[in-house]
Amino acid sequence: MKSTPSTSGPIYITKVDYQHLLELVRLERQQTGNRVVEGLERELRRAEMVESYDVLPDVVTMNSRVRLRNAANNSTLEITLVYPRHADIKASKISILAPVATAVLGCRPGDTVVWPMPKGEATYLVEAVLHQPEANGDMVS
């Protein structure tokens, strides 16, 4: 599966998130051989790392809640990016290993992201970062 944000610039990831995500990729490969981590690996390679206290308050970081707008039908979707063990679809807590979460990580409002769906691709606009832990003083990912 490929998740490719259509933004041409870099994405921003805190150093803490980056280290945790690298470890997650390593563990997933070791335990399951899961190819789903390939999209996350691609995003990590293009990421610009920043300190937690320097990340802009509108950057999508781990544990951020974000509102997305569907380009096809104008509907909205609110999700929180979480580590796999905290995923809860009913609470809209989406694992970072899911293509939608991988696609929005490090993005900012105004960015457009595209990710694969069973019948094509989904295109969404990152409309707002509703909650970002770092902006609220919680810098632990």
PDB file of N, CA and C in Angstrom, residues 31 35 40 46 58 103 128:
ATOM      1  N   GLN A  31       8.371  -8.558  13.956  1.00  0.00           N
ATOM      2  CA  GLN A  31       7.304  -9.413  14.466  1.00  0.00           C
ATOM      3  C   GLN A  31       6.382  -9.942  13.379  1.00  0.00           C
ATOM      4  N   ARG A  35       4.262  -5.304   5.527  1.00  0.00           N
ATOM      5  CA  ARG A  35       4.644  -4.380   4.459  1.00  0.00           C
ATOM      6  C   ARG A  35       3.951  -3.027   4.599  1.00  0.00           C
ATOM      7  N   LEU A  40       4.987   4.364   5.872  1.00  0.00           N
ATOM      8  CA  LEU A  40       5.506   5.130   6.999  1.00  0.00           C
ATOM      9  C   LEU A  40       7.004   5.374   6.822  1.00  0.00           C
ATOM     10  N   ARG A  46      11.371  11.482   4.180  1.00  0.00           N
ATOM     11  CA  ARG A  46      11.231  12.847   3.659  1.00  0.00           C
ATOM     12  C   ARG A  46      10.961  13.879   4.757  1.00  0.00           C
ATOM     13  N   ASP A  58       0.248  24.032  14.272  1.00  0.00           N
ATOM     14  CA  ASP A  58      -0.696  23.506  13.283  1.00  0.00           C
ATOM     15  C   ASP A  58      -0.123  22.333  12.484  1.00  0.00           C
ATOM     16  N   ALA A 103      -0.478   9.308   5.794  1.00  0.00           N
ATOM     17  CA  ALA A 103      -0.558  10.399   4.820  1.00  0.00           C
ATOM     18  C   ALA A 103      -0.605  11.775   5.475  1.00  0.00           C
ATOM     19  N   ALA A 128      -7.940  21.321   9.418  1.00  0.00           N
ATOM     20  CA  ALA A 128      -7.575  21.928  10.700  1.00  0.00           C
ATOM     21  C   ALA A 128      -6.919  20.902  11.613  1.00  0.00           C
TER      22      ALA A 128
END
